[in-house]
Amino acid sequence: MNAEIFIILLILFLLVVIATPTLISLLIRKWLTKKGHPKIGNGLTIIVIIGTAYLIYTAIFPPTSFYEEEFEQQTGLKLPNSAQFLTKDASYPDLHGDYWSAAVVRLSTEDYNRLKKQLSEDAKMQRDTSKYGIGITTDFDKLTSDLDMNSIDMTLVSTRSE
């Protein structure tokens, strides 16, 4: 499938996803207005529009909880409470559901040392010895541009199945 067709299909899909709930709420609003309940109809329409906008926004810009869940899924560990997100980014899933996500967090020294020990002893976490190592995408490079990449002493990759 070439890029133009993909973009057209994506736009059509998004229009359907956005337009369908909005049109349904407008039809219900019209019906409620005829029944003498215009405020309820207006409120419903506003809620649907705000809800749809929120879902679209969080799909494009995932909340912090998304990155916490990703960490737990990939490591089998809970992200320490001292974690402060410095920067984060994720791609939108493609047609196959594949995406990438990355976050840069700051941890307390104790949490960092404990987490490093737990992850290095976990059989489902392996040292990344590939020639690329960490940061194989330009998006990740942008996220880590303020970091000293030479200070990274260990890169791990999860072998957990998704």
Tab-separated table of N, CA and C in Angstrom:
chain	number	residue	atom	x	y	z
A	1	MET	N	0.863	-1.172	0.000
A	1	MET	CA	0.000	0.000	0.000
A	1	MET	C	0.906	1.231	0.000
A	2	ASN	N	0.667	2.131	-0.921
A	2	ASN	CA	1.528	3.304	-0.968
A	2	ASN	C	1.090	4.348	0.068
A	3	ALA	N	1.926	5.299	0.299
A	3	ALA	CA	1.729	6.278	1.372
A	3	ALA	C	0.476	7.122	1.190
A	4	GLU	N	0.155	7.497	-0.037
A	4	GLU	CA	-1.018	8.344	-0.268
A	4	GLU	C	-2.311	7.631	0.116
A	5	ILE	N	-2.419	6.363	-0.284
A	5	ILE	CA	-3.625	5.594	0.057
A	5	ILE	C	-3.714	5.407	1.567
A	6	PHE	N	-2.583	5.116	2.184
A	6	PHE	CA	-2.563	4.941	3.638
A	6	PHE	C	-3.039	6.207	4.345
A	7	ILE	N	-2.548	7.347	3.935
A	7	ILE	CA	-2.936	8.615	4.554
A	7	ILE	C	-4.420	8.889	4.359
A	8	ILE	N	-4.921	8.636	3.159
A	8	ILE	CA	-6.353	8.838	2.890
A	8	ILE	C	-7.202	7.916	3.762
A	9	LEU	N	-6.807	6.639	3.859
A	9	LEU	CA	-7.543	5.694	4.706
A	9	LEU	C	-7.478	6.088	6.178
A	10	LEU	N	-6.334	6.553	6.612
A	10	LEU	CA	-6.187	6.988	8.000
A	10	LEU	C	-7.083	8.186	8.292
A	11	ILE	N	-7.117	9.147	7.394
A	11	ILE	CA	-7.978	10.326	7.574
A	11	ILE	C	-9.445	9.923	7.595
A	12	LEU	N	-9.843	9.038	6.675
A	12	LEU	CA	-11.229	8.562	6.653
A	12	LEU	C	-11.579	7.834	7.952
A	13	PHE	N	-10.664	7.002	8.427
A	13	PHE	CA	-10.896	6.282	9.680
A	13	PHE	C	-11.062	7.262	10.838
A	14	LEU	N	-10.180	8.245	10.911
A	14	LEU	CA	-10.267	9.231	11.991
A	14	LEU	C	-11.560	10.034	11.904
A	15	LEU	N	-11.965	10.387	10.702
A	15	LEU	CA	-13.230	11.119	10.535
A	15	LEU	C	-14.406	10.284	11.036
A	16	VAL	N	-14.395	8.997	10.723
A	16	VAL	CA	-15.475	8.118	11.181
A	16	VAL	C	-15.454	8.007	12.702
A	17	VAL	N	-14.265	7.815	13.275
A	17	VAL	CA	-14.144	7.674	14.725
A	17	VAL	C	-14.577	8.956	15.439
A	18	ILE	N	-14.245	10.093	14.873
A	18	ILE	CA	-14.607	11.368	15.490
A	18	ILE	C	-16.055	11.736	15.171
A	19	ALA	N	-16.443	11.543	13.932
A	19	ALA	CA	-17.762	12.003	13.496
A	19	ALA	C	-18.906	11.143	14.025
A	20	THR	N	-18.718	9.846	14.115
A	20	THR	CA	-19.819	8.965	14.507
A	20	THR	C	-20.387	9.313	15.881
A	21	PRO	N	-19.566	9.356	16.957
A	21	PRO	CA	-20.160	9.702	18.254
A	21	PRO	C	-20.742	11.113	18.270
A	22	THR	N	-20.114	12.029	17.562
A	22	THR	CA	-20.605	13.402	17.530
A	22	THR	C	-21.959	13.474	16.818
A	23	LEU	N	-22.070	12.815	15.684
A	23	LEU	CA	-23.339	12.820	14.955
A	23	LEU	C	-24.449	12.140	15.753
A	24	ILE	N	-24.143	11.048	16.399
A	24	ILE	CA	-25.140	10.361	17.218
A	24	ILE	C	-25.603	11.271	18.349
A	25	SER	N	-24.639	11.951	19.004
A	25	SER	CA	-25.026	12.852	20.099
A	25	SER	C	-25.856	14.026	19.583
A	26	LEU	N	-25.567	14.498	18.373
A	26	LEU	CA	-26.364	15.591	17.806
A	26	LEU	C	-27.792	15.131	17.490
A	27	LEU	N	-27.914	13.897	17.009
A	27	LEU	CA	-29.255	13.359	16.747
A	27	LEU	C	-30.040	13.187	18.050
A	28	ILE	N	-29.370	12.698	19.078
A	28	ILE	CA	-30.032	12.548	20.384
A	28	ILE	C	-30.390	13.928	20.941
A	29	ARG	N	-29.498	14.896	20.754
A	29	ARG	CA	-29.763	16.272	21.208
A	29	ARG	C	-31.015	16.826	20.527
A	30	LYS	N	-31.109	16.594	19.218
A	30	LYS	CA	-32.271	17.078	18.468
A	30	LYS	C	-33.553	16.413	18.982
A	31	TRP	N	-33.487	15.121	19.216
A	31	TRP	CA	-34.645	14.380	19.727
A	31	TRP	C	-35.036	14.875	21.124
A	32	LEU	N	-34.019	15.068	22.013
A	32	LEU	CA	-34.311	15.552	23.365
A	32	LEU	C	-34.871	16.976	23.343
A	33	THR	N	-34.389	17.785	22.424
A	33	THR	CA	-34.902	19.152	22.305
A	33	THR	C	-36.379	19.119	21.906
A	34	LYS	N	-36.730	18.238	20.974
A	34	LYS	CA	-38.140	18.105	20.578
A	34	LYS	C	-39.003	17.614	21.737
A	35	LYS	N	-38.396	16.805	22.621
A	35	LYS	CA	-39.137	16.278	23.769
A	35	LYS	C	-39.170	17.275	24.932
A	36	GLY	N	-38.541	18.437	24.746
A	36	GLY	CA	-38.571	19.477	25.775
A	36	GLY	C	-37.421	19.425	26.767
A	37	HIS	N	-36.321	18.779	26.397
A	37	HIS	CA	-35.152	18.684	27.282
A	37	HIS	C	-33.888	19.180	26.570
A	38	PRO	N	-33.869	20.449	26.163
A	38	PRO	CA	-32.705	20.936	25.398
A	38	PRO	C	-31.422	20.978	26.225
A	39	LYS	N	-31.519	21.241	27.518
A	39	LYS	CA	-30.313	21.311	28.349
A	39	LYS	C	-29.636	19.949	28.458
A	40	ILE	N	-30.440	18.901	28.593
A	40	ILE	CA	-29.865	17.554	28.661
A	40	ILE	C	-29.198	17.214	27.333
A	41	GLY	N	-29.843	17.547	26.230
A	41	GLY	CA	-29.271	17.296	24.902
A	41	GLY	C	-27.975	18.053	24.689
A	42	ASN	N	-27.965	19.323	25.093
A	42	ASN	CA	-26.738	20.123	24.967
A	42	ASN	C	-25.624	19.551	25.841
A	43	GLY	N	-25.978	19.177	27.062
A	43	GLY	CA	-24.981	18.612	27.977
A	43	GLY	C	-24.389	17.319	27.434
A	44	LEU	N	-25.253	16.453	26.890
A	44	LEU	CA	-24.789	15.196	26.312
A	44	LEU	C	-23.837	15.449	25.148
A	45	THR	N	-24.199	16.370	24.288
A	45	THR	CA	-23.346	16.686	23.130
A	45	THR	C	-21.988	17.219	23.588
A	46	ILE	N	-21.996	18.100	24.559
A	46	ILE	CA	-20.733	18.653	25.075
A	46	ILE	C	-19.882	17.545	25.690
A	47	ILE	N	-20.499	16.652	26.466
A	47	ILE	CA	-19.759	15.547	27.094
A	47	ILE	C	-19.141	14.638	26.031
A	48	VAL	N	-19.903	14.323	24.991
A	48	VAL	CA	-19.392	13.457	23.925
A	48	VAL	C	-18.227	14.122	23.194
A	49	ILE	N	-18.358	15.401	22.890
A	49	ILE	CA	-17.283	16.104	22.184
A	49	ILE	C	-16.030	16.187	23.053
A	50	ILE	N	-16.201	16.534	24.328
A	50	ILE	CA	-15.046	16.612	25.235
A	50	ILE	C	-14.430	15.227	25.424
A	51	GLY	N	-15.267	14.200	25.576
A	51	GLY	CA	-14.761	12.832	25.735
A	51	GLY	C	-13.989	12.361	24.526
A	52	THR	N	-14.504	12.637	23.343
A	52	THR	CA	-13.814	12.252	22.109
A	52	THR	C	-12.490	12.987	21.983
A	53	ALA	N	-12.495	14.275	22.282
A	53	ALA	CA	-11.256	15.064	22.220
A	53	ALA	C	-10.226	14.527	23.222
A	54	TYR	N	-10.688	14.157	24.429
A	54	TYR	CA	-9.784	13.615	25.440
A	54	TYR	C	-9.172	12.299	24.968
A	55	LEU	N	-9.985	11.418	24.404
A	55	LEU	CA	-9.469	10.135	23.916
A	55	LEU	C	-8.451	10.328	22.802
A	56	ILE	N	-8.715	11.265	21.915
A	56	ILE	CA	-7.765	11.537	20.835
A	56	ILE	C	-6.470	12.115	21.404
A	57	TYR	N	-6.601	13.064	22.331
A	57	TYR	CA	-5.413	13.686	22.928
A	57	TYR	C	-4.546	12.649	23.644
A	58	THR	N	-5.181	11.781	24.451
A	58	THR	CA	-4.392	10.789	25.192
A	58	THR	C	-3.832	9.709	24.283
A	59	ALA	N	-4.442	9.500	23.120
A	59	ALA	CA	-3.866	8.552	22.167
A	59	ALA	C	-2.604	9.122	21.539
A	60	ILE	N	-2.585	10.427	21.325
A	60	ILE	CA	-1.421	11.075	20.724
A	60	ILE	C	-0.363	11.403	21.774
A	61	PHE	N	-0.804	11.862	22.944
A	61	PHE	CA	0.095	12.219	24.036
A	61	PHE	C	-0.278	11.400	25.265
A	62	PRO	N	0.246	10.163	25.371
A	62	PRO	CA	-0.152	9.296	26.483
A	62	PRO	C	0.193	9.910	27.842
A	63	PRO	N	-0.646	9.643	28.861
A	63	PRO	CA	-0.366	10.153	30.202
A	63	PRO	C	0.794	9.382	30.841
A	64	THR	N	1.290	9.892	31.938
A	64	THR	CA	2.404	9.267	32.653
A	64	THR	C	2.084	7.825	33.023
A	65	SER	N	0.838	7.551	33.366
A	65	SER	CA	0.457	6.187	33.752
A	65	SER	C	0.733	5.187	32.627
A	66	PHE	N	0.641	5.612	31.374
A	66	PHE	CA	0.948	4.735	30.242
A	66	PHE	C	2.398	4.273	30.311
A	67	TYR	N	3.313	5.194	30.601
A	67	TYR	CA	4.733	4.858	30.659
A	67	TYR	C	5.047	3.999	31.883
A	68	GLU	N	4.342	4.248	32.983
A	68	GLU	CA	4.517	3.414	34.173
A	68	GLU	C	4.082	1.981	33.877
A	69	GLU	N	2.947	1.830	33.202
A	69	GLU	CA	2.458	0.496	32.838
A	69	GLU	C	3.400	-0.187	31.851
A	70	GLU	N	3.947	0.553	30.910
A	70	GLU	CA	4.915	0.000	29.967
A	70	GLU	C	6.141	-0.521	30.708
A	71	PHE	N	6.623	0.262	31.677
A	71	PHE	CA	7.781	-0.153	32.463
A	71	PHE	C	7.479	-1.462	33.189
A	72	GLU	N	6.315	-1.526	33.829
A	72	GLU	CA	5.939	-2.727	34.563
A	72	GLU	C	5.786	-3.926	33.641
A	73	GLN	N	5.219	-3.710	32.455
A	73	GLN	CA	5.034	-4.801	31.502
A	73	GLN	C	6.380	-5.326	31.004
A	74	GLN	N	7.309	-4.432	30.731
A	74	GLN	CA	8.594	-4.842	30.170
A	74	GLN	C	9.569	-5.387	31.207
A	75	THR	N	9.442	-4.941	32.456
A	75	THR	CA	10.408	-5.353	33.473
A	75	THR	C	9.826	-6.298	34.517
A	76	GLY	N	8.515	-6.307	34.664
A	76	GLY	CA	7.903	-7.098	35.719
A	76	GLY	C	8.040	-6.444	37.078
A	77	LEU	N	8.491	-5.192	37.111
A	77	LEU	CA	8.701	-4.459	38.361
A	77	LEU	C	7.875	-3.187	38.370
A	78	LYS	N	7.541	-2.753	39.564
A	78	LYS	CA	6.829	-1.478	39.714
A	78	LYS	C	7.863	-0.350	39.663
A	79	LEU	N	7.529	0.713	38.971
A	79	LEU	CA	8.417	1.873	38.904
A	79	LEU	C	8.510	2.495	40.291
A	80	PRO	N	9.707	2.746	40.796
A	80	PRO	CA	9.849	3.304	42.145
A	80	PRO	C	9.121	4.649	42.298
A	81	ASN	N	8.674	4.919	43.515
A	81	ASN	CA	7.943	6.159	43.800
A	81	ASN	C	8.790	7.406	43.576
A	82	SER	N	10.107	7.262	43.668
A	82	SER	CA	10.967	8.439	43.496
A	82	SER	C	11.102	8.853	42.031
A	83	ALA	N	10.545	8.067	41.110
A	83	ALA	CA	10.703	8.355	39.676
A	83	ALA	C	10.075	9.693	39.308
A	84	GLN	N	10.871	10.515	38.666
A	84	GLN	CA	10.405	11.791	38.131
A	84	GLN	C	10.623	11.742	36.615
A	85	PHE	N	9.552	11.912	35.862
A	85	PHE	CA	9.668	11.864	34.407
A	85	PHE	C	10.257	13.182	33.916
A	86	LEU	N	11.387	13.086	33.234
A	86	LEU	CA	12.041	14.265	32.673
A	86	LEU	C	11.531	14.533	31.267
A	87	THR	N	11.354	13.469	30.500
A	87	THR	CA	10.828	13.573	29.149
A	87	THR	C	10.272	12.216	28.746
A	88	LYS	N	9.317	12.227	27.840
A	88	LYS	CA	8.702	10.975	27.394
A	88	LYS	C	8.111	11.186	26.009
A	89	ASP	N	8.009	10.079	25.282
A	89	ASP	CA	7.425	10.145	23.949
A	89	ASP	C	7.018	8.742	23.531
A	90	ALA	N	6.061	8.657	22.646
A	90	ALA	CA	5.615	7.377	22.107
A	90	ALA	C	5.073	7.607	20.709
A	91	SER	N	5.203	6.594	19.897
A	91	SER	CA	4.624	6.678	18.562
A	91	SER	C	3.187	6.188	18.636
A	92	TYR	N	2.401	6.580	17.659
A	92	TYR	CA	1.033	6.099	17.575
A	92	TYR	C	1.081	4.715	16.947
A	93	PRO	N	0.282	3.747	17.431
A	93	PRO	CA	0.344	2.395	16.857
A	93	PRO	C	0.055	2.391	15.361
A	94	ASP	N	0.804	1.552	14.644
A	94	ASP	CA	0.551	1.422	13.216
A	94	ASP	C	-0.583	0.418	12.989
A	95	LEU	N	-0.804	0.028	11.753
A	95	LEU	CA	-1.907	-0.881	11.423
A	95	LEU	C	-1.772	-2.240	12.108
A	96	HIS	N	-0.556	-2.613	12.475
A	96	HIS	CA	-0.321	-3.897	13.136
A	96	HIS	C	-0.313	-3.761	14.655
A	97	GLY	N	-0.494	-2.554	15.153
A	97	GLY	CA	-0.488	-2.332	16.599
A	97	GLY	C	0.902	-2.123	17.168
A	98	ASP	N	1.913	-2.053	16.318
A	98	ASP	CA	3.282	-1.852	16.785
A	98	ASP	C	3.536	-0.379	17.073
A	99	TYR	N	4.251	-0.122	18.138
A	99	TYR	CA	4.615	1.235	18.510
A	99	TYR	C	5.876	1.176	19.355
A	100	TRP	N	6.463	2.317	19.596
A	100	TRP	CA	7.581	2.388	20.526
A	100	TRP	C	7.246	3.449	21.560
A	101	SER	N	7.805	3.286	22.722
A	101	SER	CA	7.645	4.302	23.758
A	101	SER	C	8.944	4.381	24.533
A	102	ALA	N	9.239	5.556	25.026
A	102	ALA	CA	10.458	5.763	25.798
A	102	ALA	C	10.231	6.910	26.768
A	103	ALA	N	10.890	6.812	27.903
A	103	ALA	CA	10.818	7.875	28.891
A	103	ALA	C	12.162	7.973	29.596
A	104	VAL	N	12.516	9.171	29.962
A	104	VAL	CA	13.717	9.411	30.746
A	104	VAL	C	13.238	9.801	32.140
A	105	VAL	N	13.675	9.028	33.140
A	105	VAL	CA	13.248	9.289	34.516
A	105	VAL	C	14.456	9.513	35.402
A	106	ARG	N	14.246	10.269	36.433
A	106	ARG	CA	15.269	10.479	37.456
A	106	ARG	C	14.810	9.699	38.683
A	107	LEU	N	15.744	8.926	39.278
A	107	LEU	CA	15.453	8.134	40.467
A	107	LEU	C	16.362	8.544	41.606
A	108	SER	N	15.918	8.253	42.821
A	108	SER	CA	16.815	8.442	43.957
A	108	SER	C	17.954	7.437	43.809
A	109	THR	N	19.083	7.697	44.435
A	109	THR	CA	20.237	6.806	44.340
A	109	THR	C	19.890	5.410	44.842
A	110	GLU	N	19.151	5.337	45.936
A	110	GLU	CA	18.787	4.025	46.497
A	110	GLU	C	17.899	3.250	45.519
A	111	ASP	N	16.880	3.921	44.981
A	111	ASP	CA	15.978	3.255	44.040
A	111	ASP	C	16.724	2.840	42.777
A	112	TYR	N	17.614	3.693	42.286
A	112	TYR	CA	18.381	3.368	41.093
A	112	TYR	C	19.218	2.116	41.327
A	113	ASN	N	19.953	2.078	42.426
A	113	ASN	CA	20.813	0.929	42.715
A	113	ASN	C	19.993	-0.347	42.901
A	114	ARG	N	18.856	-0.253	43.586
A	114	ARG	CA	17.996	-1.415	43.800
A	114	ARG	C	17.436	-1.907	42.462
A	115	LEU	N	16.962	-0.974	41.642
A	115	LEU	CA	16.393	-1.326	40.348
A	115	LEU	C	17.452	-1.932	39.425
A	116	LYS	N	18.635	-1.354	39.423
A	116	LYS	CA	19.719	-1.863	38.593
A	116	LYS	C	20.068	-3.291	38.986
A	117	LYS	N	20.116	-3.556	40.282
A	117	LYS	CA	20.432	-4.897	40.780
A	117	LYS	C	19.324	-5.885	40.391
A	118	GLN	N	18.064	-5.497	40.606
A	118	GLN	CA	16.944	-6.380	40.284
A	118	GLN	C	16.900	-6.707	38.795
A	119	LEU	N	17.090	-5.699	37.964
A	119	LEU	CA	17.018	-5.917	36.522
A	119	LEU	C	18.196	-6.742	36.006
A	120	SER	N	19.383	-6.502	36.539
A	120	SER	CA	20.548	-7.252	36.063
A	120	SER	C	20.505	-8.714	36.513
A	121	GLU	N	19.751	-9.011	37.577
A	121	GLU	CA	19.625	-10.396	38.052
A	121	GLU	C	18.414	-11.111	37.441
A	122	ASP	N	17.573	-10.392	36.740
A	122	ASP	CA	16.363	-10.962	36.143
A	122	ASP	C	16.730	-11.723	34.870
A	123	ALA	N	16.326	-13.000	34.799
A	123	ALA	CA	16.655	-13.834	33.641
A	123	ALA	C	15.962	-13.347	32.364
A	124	LYS	N	14.868	-12.621	32.513
A	124	LYS	CA	14.143	-12.129	31.336
A	124	LYS	C	14.663	-10.778	30.851
A	125	MET	N	15.685	-10.282	31.494
A	125	MET	CA	16.350	-9.061	31.050
A	125	MET	C	17.768	-9.455	30.648
A	126	GLN	N	18.137	-9.125	29.421
A	126	GLN	CA	19.463	-9.474	28.934
A	126	GLN	C	20.219	-8.218	28.531
A	127	ARG	N	21.534	-8.309	28.687
A	127	ARG	CA	22.365	-7.186	28.241
A	127	ARG	C	22.214	-7.017	26.740
A	128	ASP	N	22.089	-5.777	26.324
A	128	ASP	CA	21.998	-5.463	24.902
A	128	ASP	C	23.414	-5.317	24.379
A	129	THR	N	23.837	-6.308	23.605
A	129	THR	CA	25.199	-6.276	23.056
A	129	THR	C	25.191	-5.952	21.568
A	130	SER	N	24.043	-5.512	21.066
A	130	SER	CA	23.973	-5.172	19.647
A	130	SER	C	24.863	-3.964	19.375
A	131	LYS	N	25.200	-3.807	18.128
A	131	LYS	CA	26.063	-2.683	17.788
A	131	LYS	C	25.357	-1.341	17.961
A	132	TYR	N	24.002	-1.379	17.979
A	132	TYR	CA	23.248	-0.144	18.108
A	132	TYR	C	23.098	0.276	19.561
A	133	GLY	N	22.841	-0.694	20.418
A	133	GLY	CA	22.643	-0.364	21.821
A	133	GLY	C	21.439	0.533	22.003
A	134	ILE	N	21.543	1.402	22.951
A	134	ILE	CA	20.420	2.268	23.294
A	134	ILE	C	20.295	3.406	22.283
A	135	GLY	N	19.079	3.783	21.993
A	135	GLY	CA	18.860	4.969	21.168
A	135	GLY	C	18.994	4.739	19.692
A	136	ILE	N	18.378	3.673	19.171
A	136	ILE	CA	18.541	3.389	17.746
A	136	ILE	C	17.629	4.238	16.875
A	137	THR	N	16.710	4.973	17.471
A	137	THR	CA	15.828	5.822	16.667
A	137	THR	C	16.183	7.288	16.870
A	138	THR	N	15.878	8.079	15.891
A	138	THR	CA	16.145	9.510	16.024
A	138	THR	C	15.238	10.124	17.083
A	139	ASP	N	14.024	9.556	17.253
A	139	ASP	CA	13.123	10.057	18.291
A	139	ASP	C	13.730	9.857	19.675
A	140	PHE	N	14.315	8.688	19.890
A	140	PHE	CA	14.959	8.431	21.179
A	140	PHE	C	16.173	9.328	21.355
A	141	ASP	N	16.900	9.548	20.284
A	141	ASP	CA	18.055	10.449	20.351
A	141	ASP	C	17.632	11.850	20.800
A	142	LYS	N	16.472	12.313	20.327
A	142	LYS	CA	15.972	13.624	20.744
A	142	LYS	C	15.634	13.630	22.230
A	143	LEU	N	15.029	12.538	22.709
A	143	LEU	CA	14.663	12.455	24.127
A	143	LEU	C	15.888	12.486	25.031
A	144	THR	N	16.970	11.897	24.565
A	144	THR	CA	18.162	11.764	25.400
A	144	THR	C	19.260	12.761	25.041
A	145	SER	N	18.930	13.771	24.275
A	145	SER	CA	19.959	14.711	23.811
A	145	SER	C	20.641	15.454	24.964
A	146	ASP	N	19.954	15.605	26.095
A	146	ASP	CA	20.551	16.296	27.243
A	146	ASP	C	21.345	15.366	28.145
A	147	LEU	N	21.409	14.090	27.817
A	147	LEU	CA	22.109	13.120	28.654
A	147	LEU	C	23.493	12.825	28.113
A	148	ASP	N	24.378	12.468	29.017
A	148	ASP	CA	25.713	12.031	28.625
A	148	ASP	C	25.628	10.538	28.341
A	149	MET	N	25.539	10.165	27.097
A	149	MET	CA	25.361	8.769	26.726
A	149	MET	C	26.563	7.907	27.121
A	150	ASN	N	27.716	8.519	27.318
A	150	ASN	CA	28.895	7.760	27.745
A	150	ASN	C	28.786	7.317	29.207
A	151	SER	N	27.872	7.934	29.943
A	151	SER	CA	27.729	7.572	31.353
A	151	SER	C	26.862	6.318	31.532
A	152	ILE	N	26.293	5.810	30.448
A	152	ILE	CA	25.467	4.605	30.531
A	152	ILE	C	26.390	3.404	30.616
A	153	ASP	N	26.304	2.682	31.749
A	153	ASP	CA	27.205	1.547	31.940
A	153	ASP	C	26.568	0.211	31.588
A	154	MET	N	25.242	0.192	31.400
A	154	MET	CA	24.595	-1.069	31.088
A	154	MET	C	23.294	-0.775	30.338
A	155	THR	N	23.074	-1.524	29.279
A	155	THR	CA	21.830	-1.438	28.525
A	155	THR	C	21.207	-2.822	28.524
A	156	LEU	N	19.939	-2.872	28.939
A	156	LEU	CA	19.236	-4.146	29.010
A	156	LEU	C	18.084	-4.156	28.023
A	157	VAL	N	17.736	-5.349	27.580
A	157	VAL	CA	16.582	-5.530	26.711
A	157	VAL	C	15.708	-6.613	27.322
A	158	SER	N	14.402	-6.374	27.286
A	158	SER	CA	13.457	-7.328	27.852
A	158	SER	C	13.167	-8.440	26.858
A	159	THR	N	13.109	-9.675	27.370
A	159	THR	CA	12.747	-10.811	26.524
A	159	THR	C	11.350	-11.318	26.889
A	160	ARG	N	10.607	-10.528	27.661
A	160	ARG	CA	9.243	-10.906	28.021
A	160	ARG	C	8.368	-10.859	26.785
A	161	SER	N	7.462	-11.814	26.684
A	161	SER	CA	6.528	-11.780	25.569
A	161	SER	C	5.412	-10.812	25.911
A	162	GLU	N	4.896	-10.134	24.902
A	162	GLU	CA	3.895	-9.108	25.141
A	162	GLU	C	2.523	-9.652	25.273
